[in-house]
Coordinates of C-alpha atoms and ligand atoms in Angstrom, one line a residue:
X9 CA -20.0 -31.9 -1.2
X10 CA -21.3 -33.4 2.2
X11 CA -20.4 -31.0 4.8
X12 CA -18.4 -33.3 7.7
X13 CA -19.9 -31.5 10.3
X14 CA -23.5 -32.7 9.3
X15 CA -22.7 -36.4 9.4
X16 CA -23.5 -38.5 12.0
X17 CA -22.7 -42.1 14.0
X18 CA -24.8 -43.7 16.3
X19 CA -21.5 -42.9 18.8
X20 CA -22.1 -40.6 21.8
X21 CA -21.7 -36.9 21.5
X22 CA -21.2 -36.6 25.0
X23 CA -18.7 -39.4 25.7
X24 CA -18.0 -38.1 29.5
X25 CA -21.9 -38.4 30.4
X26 CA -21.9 -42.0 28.2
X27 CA -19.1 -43.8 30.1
X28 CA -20.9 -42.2 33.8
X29 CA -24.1 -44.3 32.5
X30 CA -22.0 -47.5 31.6
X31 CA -20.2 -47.1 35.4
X32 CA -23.7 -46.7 37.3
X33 CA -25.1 -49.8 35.0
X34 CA -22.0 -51.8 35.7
X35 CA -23.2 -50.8 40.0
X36 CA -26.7 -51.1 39.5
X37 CA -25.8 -55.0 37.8
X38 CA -23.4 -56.1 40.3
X39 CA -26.0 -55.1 43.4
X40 CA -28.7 -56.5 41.8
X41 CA -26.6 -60.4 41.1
X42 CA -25.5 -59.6 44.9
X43 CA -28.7 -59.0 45.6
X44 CA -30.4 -62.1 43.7
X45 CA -31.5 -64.1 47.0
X46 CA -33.9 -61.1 47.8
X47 CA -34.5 -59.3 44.7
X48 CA -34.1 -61.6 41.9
X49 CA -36.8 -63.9 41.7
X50 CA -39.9 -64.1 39.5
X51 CA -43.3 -62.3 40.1
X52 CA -46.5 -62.0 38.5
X53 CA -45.9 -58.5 35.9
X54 CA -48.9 -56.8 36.3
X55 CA -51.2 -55.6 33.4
X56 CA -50.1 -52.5 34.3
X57 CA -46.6 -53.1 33.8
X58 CA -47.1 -54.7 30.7
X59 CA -49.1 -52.0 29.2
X60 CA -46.2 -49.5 29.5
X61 CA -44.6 -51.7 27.2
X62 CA -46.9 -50.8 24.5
X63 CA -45.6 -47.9 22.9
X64 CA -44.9 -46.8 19.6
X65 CA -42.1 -47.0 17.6
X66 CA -39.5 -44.0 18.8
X67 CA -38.9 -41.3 16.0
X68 CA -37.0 -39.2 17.2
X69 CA -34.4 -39.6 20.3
X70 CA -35.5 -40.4 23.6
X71 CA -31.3 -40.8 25.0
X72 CA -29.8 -43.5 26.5
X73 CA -30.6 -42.3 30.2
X74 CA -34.8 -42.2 29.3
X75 CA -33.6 -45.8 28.2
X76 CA -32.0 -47.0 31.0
X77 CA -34.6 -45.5 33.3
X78 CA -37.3 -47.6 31.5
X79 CA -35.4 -50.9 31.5
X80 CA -34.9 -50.2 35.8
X81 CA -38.8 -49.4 35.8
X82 CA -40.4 -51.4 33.4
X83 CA -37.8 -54.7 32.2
X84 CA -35.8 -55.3 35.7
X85 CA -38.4 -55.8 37.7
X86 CA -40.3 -58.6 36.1
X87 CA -37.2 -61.1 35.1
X88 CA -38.1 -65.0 35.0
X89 CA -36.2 -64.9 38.1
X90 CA -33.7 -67.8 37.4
X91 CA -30.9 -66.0 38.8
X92 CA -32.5 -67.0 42.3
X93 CA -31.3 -69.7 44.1
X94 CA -34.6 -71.4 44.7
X95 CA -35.5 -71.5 40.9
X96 CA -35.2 -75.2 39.6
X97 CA -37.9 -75.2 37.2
X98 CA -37.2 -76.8 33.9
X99 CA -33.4 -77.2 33.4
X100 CA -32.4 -73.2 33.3
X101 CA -29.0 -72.4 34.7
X102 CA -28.3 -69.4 36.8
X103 CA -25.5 -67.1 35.3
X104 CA -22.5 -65.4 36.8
X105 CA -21.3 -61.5 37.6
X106 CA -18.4 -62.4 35.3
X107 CA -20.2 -64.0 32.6
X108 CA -22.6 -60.7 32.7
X109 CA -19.4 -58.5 32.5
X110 CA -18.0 -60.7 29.7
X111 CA -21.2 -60.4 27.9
X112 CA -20.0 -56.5 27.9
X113 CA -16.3 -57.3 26.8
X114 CA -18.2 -59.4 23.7
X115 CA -20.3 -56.9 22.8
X116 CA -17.4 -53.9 22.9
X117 CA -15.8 -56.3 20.5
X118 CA -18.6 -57.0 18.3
X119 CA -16.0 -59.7 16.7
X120 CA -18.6 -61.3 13.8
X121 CA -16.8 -65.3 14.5
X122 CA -18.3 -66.8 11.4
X123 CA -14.2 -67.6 10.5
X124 CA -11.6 -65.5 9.9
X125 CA -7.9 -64.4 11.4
X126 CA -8.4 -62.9 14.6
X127 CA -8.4 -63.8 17.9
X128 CA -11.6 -64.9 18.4
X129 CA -11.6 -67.6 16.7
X130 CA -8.9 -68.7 18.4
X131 CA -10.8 -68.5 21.6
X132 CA -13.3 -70.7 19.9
X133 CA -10.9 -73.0 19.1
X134 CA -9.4 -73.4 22.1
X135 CA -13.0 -73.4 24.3
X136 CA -14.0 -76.2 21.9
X137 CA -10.8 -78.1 22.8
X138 CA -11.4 -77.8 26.4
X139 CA -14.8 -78.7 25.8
X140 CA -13.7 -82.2 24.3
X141 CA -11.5 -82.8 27.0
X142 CA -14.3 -81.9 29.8
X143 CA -16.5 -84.4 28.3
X144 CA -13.9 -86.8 26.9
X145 CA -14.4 -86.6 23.8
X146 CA -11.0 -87.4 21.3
X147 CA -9.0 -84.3 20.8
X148 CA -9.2 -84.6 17.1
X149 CA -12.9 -84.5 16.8
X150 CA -15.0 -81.3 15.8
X151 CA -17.4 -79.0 17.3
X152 CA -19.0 -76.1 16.9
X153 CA -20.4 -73.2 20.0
X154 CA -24.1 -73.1 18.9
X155 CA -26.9 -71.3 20.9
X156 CA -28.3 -74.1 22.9
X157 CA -28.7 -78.1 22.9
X158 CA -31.3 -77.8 20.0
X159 CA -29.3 -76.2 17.9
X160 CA -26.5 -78.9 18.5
X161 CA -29.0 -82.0 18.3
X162 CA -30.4 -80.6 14.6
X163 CA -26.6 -79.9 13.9
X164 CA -25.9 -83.8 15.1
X165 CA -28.7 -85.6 13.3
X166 CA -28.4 -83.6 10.1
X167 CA -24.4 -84.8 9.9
X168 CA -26.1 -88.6 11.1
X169 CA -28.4 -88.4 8.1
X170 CA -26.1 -87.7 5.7
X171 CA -23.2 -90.4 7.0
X172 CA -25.8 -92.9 7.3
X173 CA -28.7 -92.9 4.8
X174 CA -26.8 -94.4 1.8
X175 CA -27.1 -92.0 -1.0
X176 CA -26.1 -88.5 -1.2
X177 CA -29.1 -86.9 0.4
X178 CA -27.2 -83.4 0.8
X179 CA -27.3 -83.6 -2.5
X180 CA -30.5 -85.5 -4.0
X181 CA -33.1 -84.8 -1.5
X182 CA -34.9 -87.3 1.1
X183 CA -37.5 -87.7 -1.9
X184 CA -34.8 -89.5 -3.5
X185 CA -34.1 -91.7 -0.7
X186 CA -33.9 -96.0 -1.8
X187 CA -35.5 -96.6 2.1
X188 CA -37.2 -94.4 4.2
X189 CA -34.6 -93.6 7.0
X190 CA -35.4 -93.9 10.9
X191 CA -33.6 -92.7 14.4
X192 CA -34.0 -94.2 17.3
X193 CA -34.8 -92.8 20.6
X194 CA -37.4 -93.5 24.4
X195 CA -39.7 -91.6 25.2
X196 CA -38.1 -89.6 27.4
X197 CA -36.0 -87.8 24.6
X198 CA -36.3 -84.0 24.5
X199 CA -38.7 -82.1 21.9
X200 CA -36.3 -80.4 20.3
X201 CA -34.9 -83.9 19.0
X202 CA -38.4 -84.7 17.8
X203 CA -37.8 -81.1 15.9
X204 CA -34.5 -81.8 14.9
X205 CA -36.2 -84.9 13.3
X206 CA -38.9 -82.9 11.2
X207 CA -36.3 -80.3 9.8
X208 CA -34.6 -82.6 8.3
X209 CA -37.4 -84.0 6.6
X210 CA -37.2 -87.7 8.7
X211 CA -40.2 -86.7 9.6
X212 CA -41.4 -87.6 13.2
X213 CA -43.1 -91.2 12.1
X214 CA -39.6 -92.2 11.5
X215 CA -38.5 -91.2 14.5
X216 CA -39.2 -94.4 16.6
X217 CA -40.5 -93.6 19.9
X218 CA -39.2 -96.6 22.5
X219 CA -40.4 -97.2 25.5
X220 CA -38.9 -96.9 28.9
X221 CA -38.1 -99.0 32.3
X222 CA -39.1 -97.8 35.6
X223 CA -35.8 -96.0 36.0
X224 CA -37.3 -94.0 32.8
X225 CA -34.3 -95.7 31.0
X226 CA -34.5 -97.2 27.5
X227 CA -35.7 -100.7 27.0
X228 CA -33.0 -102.3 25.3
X229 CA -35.2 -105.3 24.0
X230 CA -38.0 -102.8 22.7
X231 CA -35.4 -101.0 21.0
X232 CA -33.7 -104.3 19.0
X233 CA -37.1 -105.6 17.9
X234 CA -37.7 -102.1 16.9
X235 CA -34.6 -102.6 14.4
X236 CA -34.9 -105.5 13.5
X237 CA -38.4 -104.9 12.2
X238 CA -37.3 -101.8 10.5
X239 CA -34.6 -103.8 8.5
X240 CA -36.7 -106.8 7.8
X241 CA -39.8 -104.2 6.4
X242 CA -37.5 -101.9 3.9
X243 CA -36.9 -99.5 6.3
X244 CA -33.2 -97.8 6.7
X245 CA -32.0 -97.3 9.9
X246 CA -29.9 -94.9 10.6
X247 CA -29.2 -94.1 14.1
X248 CA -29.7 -94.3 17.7
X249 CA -30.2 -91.1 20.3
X250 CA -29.1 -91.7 24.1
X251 CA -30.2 -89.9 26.9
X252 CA -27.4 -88.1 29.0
X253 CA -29.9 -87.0 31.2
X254 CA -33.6 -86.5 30.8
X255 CA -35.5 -83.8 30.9
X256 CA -38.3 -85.4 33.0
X257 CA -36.0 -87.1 35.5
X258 CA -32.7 -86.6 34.3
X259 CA -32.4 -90.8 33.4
X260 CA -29.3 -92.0 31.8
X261 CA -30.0 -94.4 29.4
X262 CA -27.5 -97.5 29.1
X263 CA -25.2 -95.9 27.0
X264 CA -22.3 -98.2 26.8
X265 CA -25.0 -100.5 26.0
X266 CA -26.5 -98.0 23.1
X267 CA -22.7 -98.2 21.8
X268 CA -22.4 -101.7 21.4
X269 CA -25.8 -101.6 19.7
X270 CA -24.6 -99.0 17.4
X271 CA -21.3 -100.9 16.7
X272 CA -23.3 -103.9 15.4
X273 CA -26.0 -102.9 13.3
X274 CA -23.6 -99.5 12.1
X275 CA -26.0 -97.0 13.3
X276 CA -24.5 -93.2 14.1
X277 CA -25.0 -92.8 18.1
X278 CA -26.2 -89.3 18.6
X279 CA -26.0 -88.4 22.8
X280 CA -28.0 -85.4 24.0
X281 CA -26.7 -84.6 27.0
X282 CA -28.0 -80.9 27.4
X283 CA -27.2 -81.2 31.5
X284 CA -26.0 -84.2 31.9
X285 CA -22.8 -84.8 29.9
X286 CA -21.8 -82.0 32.5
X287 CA -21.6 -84.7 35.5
X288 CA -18.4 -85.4 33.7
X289 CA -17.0 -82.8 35.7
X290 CA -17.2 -84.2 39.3
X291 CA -15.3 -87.8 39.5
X292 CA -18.0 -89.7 41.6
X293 CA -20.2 -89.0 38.9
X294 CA -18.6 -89.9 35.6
X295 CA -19.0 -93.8 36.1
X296 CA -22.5 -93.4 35.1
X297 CA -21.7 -91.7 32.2
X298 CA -19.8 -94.9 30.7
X299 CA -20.0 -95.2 27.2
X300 CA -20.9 -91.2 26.4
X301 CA -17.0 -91.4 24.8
X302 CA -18.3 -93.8 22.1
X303 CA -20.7 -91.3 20.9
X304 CA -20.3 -89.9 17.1
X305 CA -21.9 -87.0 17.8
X306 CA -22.4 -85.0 21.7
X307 CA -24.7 -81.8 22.4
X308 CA -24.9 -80.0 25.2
X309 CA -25.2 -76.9 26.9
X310 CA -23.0 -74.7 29.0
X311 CA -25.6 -72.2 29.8
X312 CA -27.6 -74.8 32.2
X313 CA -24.9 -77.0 34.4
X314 CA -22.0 -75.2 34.0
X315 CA -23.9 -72.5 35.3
X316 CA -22.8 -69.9 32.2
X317 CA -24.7 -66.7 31.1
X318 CA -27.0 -66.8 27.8
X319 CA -26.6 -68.4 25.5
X320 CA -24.0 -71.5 25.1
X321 CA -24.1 -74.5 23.6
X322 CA -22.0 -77.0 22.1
X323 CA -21.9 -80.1 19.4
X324 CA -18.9 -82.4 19.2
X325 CA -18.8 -85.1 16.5
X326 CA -15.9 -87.8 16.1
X327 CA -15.6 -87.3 12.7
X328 CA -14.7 -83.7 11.6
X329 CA -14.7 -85.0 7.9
X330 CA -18.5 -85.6 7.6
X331 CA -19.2 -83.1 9.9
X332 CA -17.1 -80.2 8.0
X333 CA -18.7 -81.9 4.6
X334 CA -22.4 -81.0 5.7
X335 CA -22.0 -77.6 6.3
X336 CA -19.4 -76.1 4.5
X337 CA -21.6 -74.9 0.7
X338 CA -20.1 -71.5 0.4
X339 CA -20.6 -68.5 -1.8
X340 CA -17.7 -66.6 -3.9
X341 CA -18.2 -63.4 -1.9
X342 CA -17.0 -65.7 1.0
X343 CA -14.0 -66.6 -1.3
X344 CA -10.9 -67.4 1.0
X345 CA -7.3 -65.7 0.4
X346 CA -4.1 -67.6 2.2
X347 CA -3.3 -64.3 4.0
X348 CA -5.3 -61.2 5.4
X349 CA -8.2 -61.4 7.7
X350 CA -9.9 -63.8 5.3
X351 CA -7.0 -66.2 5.7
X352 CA -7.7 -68.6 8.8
X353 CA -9.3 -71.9 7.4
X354 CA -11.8 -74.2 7.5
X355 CA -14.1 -71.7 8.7
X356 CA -16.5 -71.8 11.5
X357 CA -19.3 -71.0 9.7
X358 CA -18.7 -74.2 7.5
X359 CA -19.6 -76.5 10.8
X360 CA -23.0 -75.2 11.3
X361 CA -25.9 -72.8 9.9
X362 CA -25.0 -69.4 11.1
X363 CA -22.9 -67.3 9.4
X364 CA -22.9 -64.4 11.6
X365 CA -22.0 -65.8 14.9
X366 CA -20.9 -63.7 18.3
X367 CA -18.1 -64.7 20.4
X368 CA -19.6 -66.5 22.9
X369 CA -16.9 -68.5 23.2
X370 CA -15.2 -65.5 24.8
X371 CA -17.6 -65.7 28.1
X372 CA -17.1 -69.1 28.4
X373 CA -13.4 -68.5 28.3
X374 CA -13.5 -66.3 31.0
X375 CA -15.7 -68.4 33.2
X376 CA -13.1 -71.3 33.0
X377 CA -10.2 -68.9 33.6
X378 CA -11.7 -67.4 37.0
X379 CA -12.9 -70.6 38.8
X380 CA -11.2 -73.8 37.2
X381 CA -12.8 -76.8 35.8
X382 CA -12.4 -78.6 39.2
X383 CA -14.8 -75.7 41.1
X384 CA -17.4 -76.1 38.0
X385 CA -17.4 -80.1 39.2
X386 CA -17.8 -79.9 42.9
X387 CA -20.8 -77.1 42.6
X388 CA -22.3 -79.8 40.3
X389 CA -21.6 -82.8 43.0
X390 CA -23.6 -80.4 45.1
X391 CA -26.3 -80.1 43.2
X392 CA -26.2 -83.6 42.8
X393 CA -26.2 -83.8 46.4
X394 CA -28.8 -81.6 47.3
X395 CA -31.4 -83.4 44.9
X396 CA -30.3 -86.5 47.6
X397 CA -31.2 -84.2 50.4
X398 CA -34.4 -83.2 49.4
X399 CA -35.1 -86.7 48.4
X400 CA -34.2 -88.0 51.4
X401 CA -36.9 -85.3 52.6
X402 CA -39.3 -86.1 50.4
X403 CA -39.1 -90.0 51.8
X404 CA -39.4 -88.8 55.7
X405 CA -43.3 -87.1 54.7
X406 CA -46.4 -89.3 54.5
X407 CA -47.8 -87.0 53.0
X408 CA -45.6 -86.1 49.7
X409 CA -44.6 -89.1 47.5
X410 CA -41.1 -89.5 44.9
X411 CA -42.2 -89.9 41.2
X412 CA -38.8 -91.4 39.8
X413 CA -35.5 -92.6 41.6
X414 CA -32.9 -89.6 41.8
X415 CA -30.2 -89.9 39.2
X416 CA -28.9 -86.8 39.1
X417 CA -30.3 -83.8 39.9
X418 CA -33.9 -83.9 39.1
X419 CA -36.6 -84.7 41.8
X420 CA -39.6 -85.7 40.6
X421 CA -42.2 -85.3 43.7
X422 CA -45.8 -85.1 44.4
X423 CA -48.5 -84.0 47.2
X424 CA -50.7 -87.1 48.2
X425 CA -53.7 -88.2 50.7
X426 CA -55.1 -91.5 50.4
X427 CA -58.5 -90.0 51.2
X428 CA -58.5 -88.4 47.2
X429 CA -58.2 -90.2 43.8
X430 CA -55.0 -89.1 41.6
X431 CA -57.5 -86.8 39.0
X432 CA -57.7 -84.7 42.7
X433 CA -54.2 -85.1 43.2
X434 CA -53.6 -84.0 40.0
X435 CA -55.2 -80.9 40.3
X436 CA -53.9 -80.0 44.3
X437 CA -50.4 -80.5 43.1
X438 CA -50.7 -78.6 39.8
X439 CA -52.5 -75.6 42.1
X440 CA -50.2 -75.8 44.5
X441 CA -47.1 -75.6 42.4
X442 CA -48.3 -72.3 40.9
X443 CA -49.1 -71.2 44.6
X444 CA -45.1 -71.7 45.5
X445 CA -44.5 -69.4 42.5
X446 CA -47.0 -67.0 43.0
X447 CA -46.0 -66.0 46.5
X448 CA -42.5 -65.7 45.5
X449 CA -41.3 -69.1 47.1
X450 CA -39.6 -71.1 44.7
X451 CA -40.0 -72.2 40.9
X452 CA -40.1 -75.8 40.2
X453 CA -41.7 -76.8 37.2
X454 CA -44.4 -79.3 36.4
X455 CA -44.4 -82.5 33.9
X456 CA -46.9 -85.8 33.8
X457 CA -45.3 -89.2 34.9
X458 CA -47.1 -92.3 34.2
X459 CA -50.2 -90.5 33.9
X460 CA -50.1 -88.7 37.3
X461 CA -48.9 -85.0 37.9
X462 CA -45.5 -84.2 39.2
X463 CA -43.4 -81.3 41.0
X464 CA -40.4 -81.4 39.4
X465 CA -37.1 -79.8 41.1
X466 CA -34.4 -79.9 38.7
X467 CA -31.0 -78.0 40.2
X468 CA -28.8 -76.3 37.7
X469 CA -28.3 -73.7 40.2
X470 CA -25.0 -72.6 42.2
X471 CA -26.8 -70.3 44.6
X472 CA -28.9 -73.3 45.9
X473 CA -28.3 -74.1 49.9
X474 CA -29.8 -76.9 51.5
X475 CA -32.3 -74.6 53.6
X476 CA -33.6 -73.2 50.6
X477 CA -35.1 -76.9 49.4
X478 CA -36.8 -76.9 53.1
X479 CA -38.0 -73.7 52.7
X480 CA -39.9 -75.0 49.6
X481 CA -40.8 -78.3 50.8
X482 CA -42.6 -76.3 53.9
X483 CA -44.6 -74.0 52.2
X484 CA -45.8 -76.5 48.7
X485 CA -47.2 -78.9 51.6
X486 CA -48.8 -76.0 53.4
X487 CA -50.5 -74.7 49.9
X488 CA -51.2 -78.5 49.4
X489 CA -52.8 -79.5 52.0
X490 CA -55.0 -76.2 52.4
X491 CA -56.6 -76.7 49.0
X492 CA -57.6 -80.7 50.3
X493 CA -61.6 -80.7 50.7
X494 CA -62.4 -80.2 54.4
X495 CA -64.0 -83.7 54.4
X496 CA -60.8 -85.4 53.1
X497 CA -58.2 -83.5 55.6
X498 CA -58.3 -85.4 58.4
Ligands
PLP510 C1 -32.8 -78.1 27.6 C2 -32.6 -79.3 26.9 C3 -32.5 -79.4 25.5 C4 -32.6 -78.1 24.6 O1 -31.5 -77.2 24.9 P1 -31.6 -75.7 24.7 O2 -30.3 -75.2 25.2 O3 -32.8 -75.2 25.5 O4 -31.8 -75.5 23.2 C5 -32.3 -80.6 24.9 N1 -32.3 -81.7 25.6 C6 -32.4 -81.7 27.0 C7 -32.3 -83.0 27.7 C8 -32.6 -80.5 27.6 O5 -32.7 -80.5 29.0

């Protein structure tokens, strides 16, 4: 027999010392998100730092306060740094104290949500809910909390394949397909749709690539012939994918427009709206999201403009039937039972890939309960309104230059002097956006438009303050203009 006394849990021996580590982490956590103007932004991690990263696997037990020490030595330190207000590089939201602290209650729970009867599923439920009514979306729709907008745009084109491609490809294979399917989408559209597109064995050449107006919007005209010639050579088209907000400039494609198109040659319209589908929120925005309620299937993310902690994403789609029918193979060991904590049904699980899922609809719960849906709209508005401002900053220097018209609350920006050609500019602007980040300034991020190299500033943050964008503006002239050849700088 196994003597009790020699078995062991991964539980603390010493709860007392265990819960006086969990209080000082919960101290140490809150001053460092108070703290995030001065301490929170990114900085080179030197080799050295690095290096003490590089051990070997732990044997035997170091204990949880060794731990903790080297996460405040060797992790906190170095973070991307996106918790500080003047980081708008790519589109990476900011977090909150509560959504930390609910990442806490989730984990305490360790609630596995791939279905089930227990509550938090019913939090899911009910966060989806609010989530179609945020973005107006019909209350009878689906959706599914996934870990980002990738996830959701491979969950939305895979159902969009399978509605549209006219044989049972869930079934048969692609190889069995009577005409090749194809999407359409600009040029503008995010990678992870041209991924989405290869998974599920489209295969990127079928993804048709349109091109854009000078507002980086879709070209309606290109994107008719483009289906027209499709049908006419053999070719099946299946759907059409609008931008609620670019990446590069954060461009709203006509999608009312899209709709209509979709309506009348039966295509599925697929929206990724990663940021965007969030300007729902404030009222002065939501005109120029007309036509987003017409989608069949929505992504987006709460973890970039709604501000929420890692990681939270979402995917609606209109038609819960199609969407429940290309996700929900099971196994017998998942067999159902009408009562018991197998009982709840359809499962979660049956809307998407995972089946182990956490409870991040828990966090997002919480978020909504402390500051109201309204709040979450006018920090957005000011986003919104400080991309304006530093625009209208942007416009009063001869010597910086706007890339693309503001639509939301991406500024696309660049360095110039008409004594240098743009392969000079290119390279100034490039060097001096990596000077801004280097001495602990600011992160925007960089991208190519129309062949020439761009600063972009793209605010998903609610610690932003106007100051902080002429702060930045300041300092990525000064770096720009002292790497411009003496001969050029007058
Ligand atoms: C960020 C982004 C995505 C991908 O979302 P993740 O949450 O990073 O997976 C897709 N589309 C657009 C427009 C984005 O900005």
């Amino acid at each position: 027999m196994i003597n009790q006394n020699e078995e062991e849990s991964l539980d603390p021996q010493d709860w007392k010392s265990m819960r006086a580590l969990g209080h000082r982490m919960v101290d140490d956590m809150l001053s460092y998100l108070e703290n995030a103007r001065t301490g929170g932004g990114w900085r080179p991690m030197p080799e050295a730092a690095k290096a003490r990263l590089r051990t070997a696997l732990p044997k035997t037990a170091e204990g949880a306060e060794r731990a903790y020490n080297d996460f405040l030595e060797t992790v906190l330190p170095y973070p991307l740094g996106n918790i500080h207000p003047r980081f708008w590089g790519w589109v990476i939201g900011t977090g909150t104290p509560l959504g930390a602290l609910s990442e806490m209650l989730i984990g305490t729970m360790n609630s596995n949500v791939p279905g089930g009867e227990h509550s938090a599923v019913y939090v899911e439920r009910q966060v989806l809910d609010w989530c179609k009514e945020m973005v107006g979306f019909p209350s009878n729709a689906s959706g599914l909390l996934v870990t980002g907008c990738s996830i959701a745009n491979l969950i939305g084109l895979t159902v969009a394949r399978n509605v549209k491609a006219g044989f049972d490809v869930a079934q048969e294979g692609l190889s069995n397909a009577p005409r090749k399917p194809t999407f359409y989408g600009s040029v503008e559209m995010h990678s992870s749709l041209k991924k989405a597109v290869e998974t599920i064995g489209i295969g990127r050449e079928s993804l048709r690539l349109i091109p854009v107006d000078s507002k980086f919007e879709i070209e309606l005209s290109a994107l008719k012939s483009a289906i027209a010639s499709d049908k006419a050579n053999g070719f099946r088209p299946c759907g059409i994918i609008g931008n609620a907000g670019t990446v590069n400039t954060g461009a709203i494609d006509p999608l009312d427009k899209l709709a209509d198109l979709c309506e009348e040659e039966n295509l599925w319209f697929h929206i990724d709206g990663a940021f965007g589908a969030l300007a729902m929120l404030s009222p002065q925005l939501r005109p120029l999201l007309k036509g987003m309620e017409r989608a069949d299937s929505l992504a987006f993310d709460l973890h970039k403009w709604m501000y929420m902690n890692y990681a939270a994403g979402c995917i609606l789609i209109r038609d819960g039937n199609s969407h429940h029918r290309s996700f929900s193979t099971s196994g017998t060991y998942l067999a159902r039972s009408p009562r018991g904590v197998a009982g709840d049904q359809p499962w979660l699980s049956e809307y998407g890939l995972d089946l182990s899922r956490n409870a991040k609809g828990i966090k997002i719960w919480m978020s909504l309960k402390e500051h109201g849906v309204d709040k979450y709209g006018r920090i957005i508005q000011q986003n919104v309104d400080q991309a304006q401002y530093l625009g209208s900053l942007v416009k009063a220097r001869n010597e910086l230059e706007l890339m693309a018209p503001i639509a939301l609350n991406v500024v696309c920006l660049r360095f110039v002097n008409s004594a240098l050609s743009d392969a000079e500019l290119n390279v100034i602007n490039a060097e001096a956006l990596s000077d801004v980040q280097e001495a602990g300034i600011a992160v925007p991020s960089g991208t190519v438009l129309n062949g020439k190299y761009t600063i972009r500033v793209a605010i998903t943050n609610h610690r932003s303050r106007r100051d902080d964008f002429d702060v930045f503006l300041a300092k990525f002239v000064e770096f720009a203009q002292a790497r411009v050849p003496v001969a050029s700088a007058a």
